[in-house]
XYZ file of C-alpha atoms in Angstrom:
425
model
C 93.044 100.390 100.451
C 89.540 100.202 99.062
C 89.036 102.796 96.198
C 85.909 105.342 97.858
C 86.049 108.591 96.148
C 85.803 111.247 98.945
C 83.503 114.354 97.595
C 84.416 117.491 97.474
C 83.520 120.853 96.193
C 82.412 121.351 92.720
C 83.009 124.383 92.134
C 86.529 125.911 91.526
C 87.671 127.932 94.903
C 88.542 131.739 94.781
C 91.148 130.746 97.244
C 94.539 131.699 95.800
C 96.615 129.244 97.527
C 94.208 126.611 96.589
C 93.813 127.422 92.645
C 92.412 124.244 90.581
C 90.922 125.115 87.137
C 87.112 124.396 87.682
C 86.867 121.672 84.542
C 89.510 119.415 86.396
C 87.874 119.196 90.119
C 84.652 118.393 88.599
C 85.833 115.900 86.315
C 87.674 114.344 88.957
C 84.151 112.703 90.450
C 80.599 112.304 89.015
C 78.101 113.730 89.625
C 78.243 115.542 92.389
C 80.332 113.417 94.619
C 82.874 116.022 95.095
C 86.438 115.772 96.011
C 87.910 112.018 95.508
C 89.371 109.772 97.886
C 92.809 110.402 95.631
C 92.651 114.091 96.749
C 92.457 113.414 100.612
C 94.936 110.575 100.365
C 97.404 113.576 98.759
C 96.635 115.726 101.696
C 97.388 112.678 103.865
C 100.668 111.428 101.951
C 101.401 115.794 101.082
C 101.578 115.939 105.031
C 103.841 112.453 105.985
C 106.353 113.993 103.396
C 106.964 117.238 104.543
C 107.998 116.370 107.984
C 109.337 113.532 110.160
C 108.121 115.047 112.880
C 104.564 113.879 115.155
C 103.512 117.628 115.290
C 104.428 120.294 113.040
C 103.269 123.575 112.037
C 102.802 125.833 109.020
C 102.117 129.473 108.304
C 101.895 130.871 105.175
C 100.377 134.087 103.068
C 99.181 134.103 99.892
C 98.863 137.839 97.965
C 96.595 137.369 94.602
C 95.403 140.205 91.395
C 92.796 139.156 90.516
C 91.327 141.037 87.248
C 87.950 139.651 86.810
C 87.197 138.276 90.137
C 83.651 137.707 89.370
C 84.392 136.111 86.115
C 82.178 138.234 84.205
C 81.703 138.485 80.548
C 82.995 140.712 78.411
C 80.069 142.513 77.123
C 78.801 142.557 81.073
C 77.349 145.668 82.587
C 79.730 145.962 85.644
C 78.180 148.749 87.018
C 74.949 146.962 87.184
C 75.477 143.860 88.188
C 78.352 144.818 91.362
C 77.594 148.278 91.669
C 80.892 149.459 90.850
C 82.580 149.470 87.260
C 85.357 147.467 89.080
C 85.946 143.933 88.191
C 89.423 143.320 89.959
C 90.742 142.695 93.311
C 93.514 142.310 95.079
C 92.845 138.793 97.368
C 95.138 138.207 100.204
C 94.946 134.535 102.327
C 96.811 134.356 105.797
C 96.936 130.484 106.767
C 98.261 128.406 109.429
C 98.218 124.465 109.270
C 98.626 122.467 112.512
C 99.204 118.901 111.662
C 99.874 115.866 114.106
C 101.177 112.738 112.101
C 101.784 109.488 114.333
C 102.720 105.946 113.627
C 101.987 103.252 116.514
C 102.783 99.925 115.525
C 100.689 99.146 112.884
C 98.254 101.627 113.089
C 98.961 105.308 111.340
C 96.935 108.580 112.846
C 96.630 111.921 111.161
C 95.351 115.024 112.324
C 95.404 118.143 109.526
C 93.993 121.118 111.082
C 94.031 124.784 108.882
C 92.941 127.959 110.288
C 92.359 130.275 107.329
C 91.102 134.522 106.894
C 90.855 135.568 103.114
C 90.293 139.365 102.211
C 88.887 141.094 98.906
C 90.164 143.961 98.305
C 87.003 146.868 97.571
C 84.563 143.519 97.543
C 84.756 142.732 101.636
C 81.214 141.347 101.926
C 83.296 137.943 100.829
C 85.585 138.218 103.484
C 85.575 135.085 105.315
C 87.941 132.915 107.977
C 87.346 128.732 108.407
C 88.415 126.263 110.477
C 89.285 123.051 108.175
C 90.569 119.612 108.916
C 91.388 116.067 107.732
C 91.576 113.537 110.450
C 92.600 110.097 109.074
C 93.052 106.769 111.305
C 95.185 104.256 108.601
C 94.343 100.850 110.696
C 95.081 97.666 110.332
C 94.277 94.299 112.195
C 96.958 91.224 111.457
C 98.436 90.660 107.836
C 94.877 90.379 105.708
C 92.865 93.313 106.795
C 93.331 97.015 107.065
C 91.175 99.908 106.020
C 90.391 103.718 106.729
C 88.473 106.205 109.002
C 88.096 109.160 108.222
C 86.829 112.621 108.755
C 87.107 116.150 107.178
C 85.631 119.424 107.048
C 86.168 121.934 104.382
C 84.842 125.990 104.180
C 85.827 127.664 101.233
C 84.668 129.982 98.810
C 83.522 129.033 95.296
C 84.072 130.865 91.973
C 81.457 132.797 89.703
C 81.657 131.317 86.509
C 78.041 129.906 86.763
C 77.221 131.502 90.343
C 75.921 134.631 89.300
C 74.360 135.802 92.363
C 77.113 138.602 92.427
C 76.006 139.906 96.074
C 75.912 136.924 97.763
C 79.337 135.013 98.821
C 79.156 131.698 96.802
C 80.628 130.428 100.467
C 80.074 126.421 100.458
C 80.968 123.876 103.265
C 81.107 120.396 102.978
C 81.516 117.519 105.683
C 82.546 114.147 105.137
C 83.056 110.836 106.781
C 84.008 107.393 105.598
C 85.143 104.090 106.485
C 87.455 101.475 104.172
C 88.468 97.983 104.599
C 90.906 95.921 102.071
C 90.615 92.466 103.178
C 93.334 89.510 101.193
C 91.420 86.952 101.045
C 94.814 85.550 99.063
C 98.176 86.592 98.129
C 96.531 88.486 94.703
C 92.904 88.460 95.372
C 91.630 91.459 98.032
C 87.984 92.139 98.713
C 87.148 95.952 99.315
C 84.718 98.176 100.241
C 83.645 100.755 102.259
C 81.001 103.406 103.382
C 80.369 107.050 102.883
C 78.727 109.843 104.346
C 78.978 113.401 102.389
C 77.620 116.784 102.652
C 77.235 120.085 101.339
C 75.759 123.226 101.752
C 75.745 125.746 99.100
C 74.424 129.506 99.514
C 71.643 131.483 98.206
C 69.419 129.769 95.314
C 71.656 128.213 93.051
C 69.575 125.025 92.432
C 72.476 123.933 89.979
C 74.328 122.667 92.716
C 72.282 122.668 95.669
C 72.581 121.797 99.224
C 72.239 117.799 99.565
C 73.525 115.064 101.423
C 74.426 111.725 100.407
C 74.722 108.178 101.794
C 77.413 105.531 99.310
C 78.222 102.252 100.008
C 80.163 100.323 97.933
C 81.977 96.620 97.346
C 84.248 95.031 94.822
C 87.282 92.693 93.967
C 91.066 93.732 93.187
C 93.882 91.721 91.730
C 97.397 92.693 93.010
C 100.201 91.179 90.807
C 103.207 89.903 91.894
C 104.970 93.177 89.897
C 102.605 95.215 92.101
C 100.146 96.421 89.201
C 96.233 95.590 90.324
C 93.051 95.878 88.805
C 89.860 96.325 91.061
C 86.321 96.292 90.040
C 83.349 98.180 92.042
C 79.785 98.672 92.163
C 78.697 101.588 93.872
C 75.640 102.300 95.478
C 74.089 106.257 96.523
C 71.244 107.610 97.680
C 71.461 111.108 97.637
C 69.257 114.168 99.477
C 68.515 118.015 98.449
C 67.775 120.150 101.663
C 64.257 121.088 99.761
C 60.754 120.679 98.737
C 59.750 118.770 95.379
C 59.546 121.779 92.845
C 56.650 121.029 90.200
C 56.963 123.966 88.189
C 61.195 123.833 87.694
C 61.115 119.668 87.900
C 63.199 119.857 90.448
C 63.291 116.678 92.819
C 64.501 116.071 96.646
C 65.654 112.807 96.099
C 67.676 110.882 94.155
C 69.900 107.178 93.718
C 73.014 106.617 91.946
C 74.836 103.730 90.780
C 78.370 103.208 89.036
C 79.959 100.165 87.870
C 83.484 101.263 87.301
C 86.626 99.141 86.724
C 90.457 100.568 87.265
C 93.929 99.643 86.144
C 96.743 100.637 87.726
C 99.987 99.355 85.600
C 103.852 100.418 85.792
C 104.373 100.217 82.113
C 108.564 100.722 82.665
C 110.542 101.911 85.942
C 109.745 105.986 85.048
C 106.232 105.220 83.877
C 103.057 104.510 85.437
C 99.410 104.788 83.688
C 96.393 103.956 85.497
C 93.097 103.821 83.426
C 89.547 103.647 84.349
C 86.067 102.425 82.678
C 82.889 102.479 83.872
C 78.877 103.175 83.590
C 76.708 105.356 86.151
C 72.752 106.017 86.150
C 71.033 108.367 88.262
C 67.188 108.650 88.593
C 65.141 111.165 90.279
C 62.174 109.978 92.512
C 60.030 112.099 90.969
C 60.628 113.993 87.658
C 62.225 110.830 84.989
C 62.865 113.764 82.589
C 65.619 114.599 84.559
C 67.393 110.850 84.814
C 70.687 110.378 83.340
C 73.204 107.301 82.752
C 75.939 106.604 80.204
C 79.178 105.507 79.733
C 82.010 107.367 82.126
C 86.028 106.585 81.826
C 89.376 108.040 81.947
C 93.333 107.863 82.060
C 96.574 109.096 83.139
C 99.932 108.359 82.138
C 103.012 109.981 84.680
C 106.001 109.758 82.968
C 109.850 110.962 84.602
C 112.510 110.849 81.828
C 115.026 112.433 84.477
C 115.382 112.955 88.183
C 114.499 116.341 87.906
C 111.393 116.291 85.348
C 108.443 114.598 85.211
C 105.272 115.105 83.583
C 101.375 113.838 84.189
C 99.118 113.937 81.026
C 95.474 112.822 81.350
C 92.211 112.415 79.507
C 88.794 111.702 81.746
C 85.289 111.828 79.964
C 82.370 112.153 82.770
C 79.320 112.976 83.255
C 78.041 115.699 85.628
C 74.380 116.266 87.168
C 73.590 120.233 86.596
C 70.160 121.288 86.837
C 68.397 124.378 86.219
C 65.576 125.204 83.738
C 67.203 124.099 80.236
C 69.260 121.021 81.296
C 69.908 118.404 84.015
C 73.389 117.209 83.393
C 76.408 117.969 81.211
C 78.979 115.451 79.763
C 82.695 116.711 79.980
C 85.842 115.946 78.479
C 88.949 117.159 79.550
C 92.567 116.933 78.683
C 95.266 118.017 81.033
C 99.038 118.519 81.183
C 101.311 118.935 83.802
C 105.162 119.541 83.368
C 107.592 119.668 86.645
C 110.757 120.762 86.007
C 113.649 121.130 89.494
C 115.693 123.221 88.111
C 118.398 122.840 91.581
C 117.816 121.540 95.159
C 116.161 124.952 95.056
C 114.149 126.111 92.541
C 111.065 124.036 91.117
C 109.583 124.969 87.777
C 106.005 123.794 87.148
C 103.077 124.479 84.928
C 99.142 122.749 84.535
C 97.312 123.463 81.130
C 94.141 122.504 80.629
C 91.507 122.060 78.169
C 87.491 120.699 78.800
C 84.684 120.461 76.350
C 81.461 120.822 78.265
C 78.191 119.969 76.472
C 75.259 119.996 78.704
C 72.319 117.749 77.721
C 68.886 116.600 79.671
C 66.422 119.515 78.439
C 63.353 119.773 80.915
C 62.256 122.118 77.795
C 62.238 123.904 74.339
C 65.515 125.336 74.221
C 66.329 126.641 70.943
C 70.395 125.871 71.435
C 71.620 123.106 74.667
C 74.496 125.050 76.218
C 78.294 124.051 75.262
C 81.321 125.521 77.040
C 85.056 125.074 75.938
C 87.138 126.120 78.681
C 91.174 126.572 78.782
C 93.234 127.323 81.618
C 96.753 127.472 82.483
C 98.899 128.134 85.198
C 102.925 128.614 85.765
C 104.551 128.390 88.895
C 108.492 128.860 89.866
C 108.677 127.755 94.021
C 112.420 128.779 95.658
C 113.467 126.993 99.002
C 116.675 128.887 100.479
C 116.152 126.923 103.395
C 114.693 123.599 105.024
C 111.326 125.623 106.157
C 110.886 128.365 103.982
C 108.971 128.315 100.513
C 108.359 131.364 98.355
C 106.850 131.268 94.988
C 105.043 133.346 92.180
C 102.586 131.968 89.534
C 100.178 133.243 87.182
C 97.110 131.943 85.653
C 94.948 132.536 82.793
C 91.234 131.573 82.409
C 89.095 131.848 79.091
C 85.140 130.066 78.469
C 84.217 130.418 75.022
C 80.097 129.332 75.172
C 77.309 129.819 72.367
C 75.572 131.080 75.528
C 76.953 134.914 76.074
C 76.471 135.125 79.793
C 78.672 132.205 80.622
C 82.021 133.408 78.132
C 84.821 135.348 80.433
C 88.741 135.930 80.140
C 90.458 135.761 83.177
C 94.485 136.821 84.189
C 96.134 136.554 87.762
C 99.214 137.193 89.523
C 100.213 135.899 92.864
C 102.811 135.772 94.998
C 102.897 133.170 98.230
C 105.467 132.306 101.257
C 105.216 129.803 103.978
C 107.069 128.757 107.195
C 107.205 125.073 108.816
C 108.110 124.467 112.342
């Protein structure tokens, strides 16, 4: 397939079934392009391996402590800012997924609906319930040309840790659609491509994100080896949207384009390890206020390595770069180093853990600031899962959260405990 990145959310979700440390999703794309196509080709490949079957069905609960939901600092006045000296709650998530999965000849359809309600406990103005999907046609036309279509919807809440409107739910919902084609033009050589339609729409005033829409296009070459390795190299092409007026006084444009040059490597360096690495440049301007244009160099990799049958372990480095405006800076280049150990244990019992660490130094001043901002976040998470049967998955994790930042507002700790079960049909 052709290598879109599908957006998604930048901001780390509340949602305790869906826990992602915030400095991972957004390295994961630039500049707000949200979630990547290598997230909603998981969903897709998450769903073909749980079940055989052409319609199948999942409900599950989620139970989550939570003891700074609002990710507050520690010198905070609580009482002020929520009303209530209170900075924990207990978050519960009923969910039930309703997935169709067909194959017709050559042609592969997916439907991934999710019905979703998520309580606070003693915070219930961010009680929500969504209706999400993925729908995915995998199609293909002869031996040379296949491609994607594809659809999603996603309703979630965000986290706090630069939200800081604490009475309004930081609820965001973003639409996409896309199409892909991979065309061999010979044996090794393929010519891809595809297009792109993204939105979102954030809540309240929190210019930093935004509510925008964009419009990508995108073409480029890959070599496929006869060992199955490739390399592919794309240009990218977007012309992005915010849902307001030009803002004189914060510099603050409605418009925007976007282009990345980016080149990828996928290589299987022996049979139980794979590494894929990526280079490339991006440059955004703004129609209207240059001060706020950024471009520089962008790149990453990841090595997945599985000394046994039962272990395996991902380690990754990505450097990026990240639009973020507000009044003291317009973008913020991150670095972020990840681990991730899995460990089955039995048939059974899966051990697994995801530590993190991300350097965040935000750059683009639009004025005097005495100090730019720089954040050094660490997170970690540990999971055990149990399967007594075929359909049934119970598990308990807990995380832990800490921003150090020379700017006081924006340091928090952060502990949780959670406990989750779900049933397939």
């Amino acid at each position: 397939m052709s290598e879109v990145r599908h957006p998604v959310r930048r901001t780390r979700a509340i949602r305790a079934h869906a826990w992602i440390p915030k400095g991972w999703r957004l390295c994961c794309v630039h500049a707000r392009t949200g979630v990547t196509f290598a997230l909603l080709a998981g969903i897709v490949h998450a769903a073909r391996a749980q079940s055989t079957d052409v319609l199948s069905a999942t409900v599950g609960v989620d139970m989550k402590y939570d003891d700074n939901l609002f990710l507050l600092a520690p010198d905070a006045n609580t009482d002020a800012l929520l009303g209530t000296s209170k900075r924990s709650s207990l978050v519960s998530t009923e969910q039930a997924d309703l997935v169709f999965d067909k194959t017709y000849s050559l042609q592969h359809f997916l439907i991934d609906a999710t019905a979703l309600h998520e309580s606070f406990q003693d915070f219930h103005f961010l009680d929500f319930s969504a209706l999400n999907y993925v729908a995915q046609w995998d199609w293909q036309l002869g031996s040379r040309l296949r491609g994607d279509i594809g659809a999603s919807r996603q309703e979630d809440l965000g986290d706090y840790s630069d939200f800081q409107q604490y009475n309004v739910p930081n609820l965001e919902t973003t639409n996409e659609r896309h199409f892909d084609f991979d065309f061999a033009g010979t044996t090794h050589w393929h010519l891809v491509g595809g297009l792109q339609r993204y939105m979102l729409d954030n809540p309240g005033e929190f210019t930093s994100v935004g509510t925008f829409s964009e419009n990508s296009a995108q073409i480029g070459v890959k070599y496929l080896s006869s060992a199955g390795n490739q390399v592919t190299a794309m240009f990218r092409n977007t012309v992005g949207n915010f849902d307001r007026d030009i803002q004189v006084d914060a510099l603050l444009d409605n418009h925007y384009i976007q282009q990345q040059e980016k080149i990828t490597a996928d290589y299987r360096l022996t049979g139980n390890t794979t590494m894929q690495g990526w280079v490339g440049y991006t440059n955004r301007r703004y129609s209207t206020f240059a001060v706020r244009n950024f471009s520089g160099p962008i790149g990453g990799v990841t090595l997945d390595w599985k000394p046994t049958p039962k272990s395996e372990v991902e380690v990754s480095f990505v450097h990026d770069l990240i639009d973020y405006e507000d009044d003291s800076n317009s973008y913020y280049g991150t670095n972020v180093l990840r681990i991730k150990p899995i460990w089955r244990a039995t048939p059974k019992v899966t051990v697994s853990a995801n530590v993190e660490l991300a350097y965040n130094s935000f750059r683009g001043a639009v004025q005097d600031t005495p100090a730019l901002r720089t954040d050094k976040v660490f997170s970690t998470e540990l999971k055990v899962e149990y399967q007594p049967t075929k359909s049934t998955v119970v598990g308990l994790y807990v995380q832990w959260r800490k921003r150090d930042s020379n700017t006081d507002i924006y340091r928090y700790d952060d502990n949780a405990i959670g406990f989750t079960a779900k049933y397939t049909f």
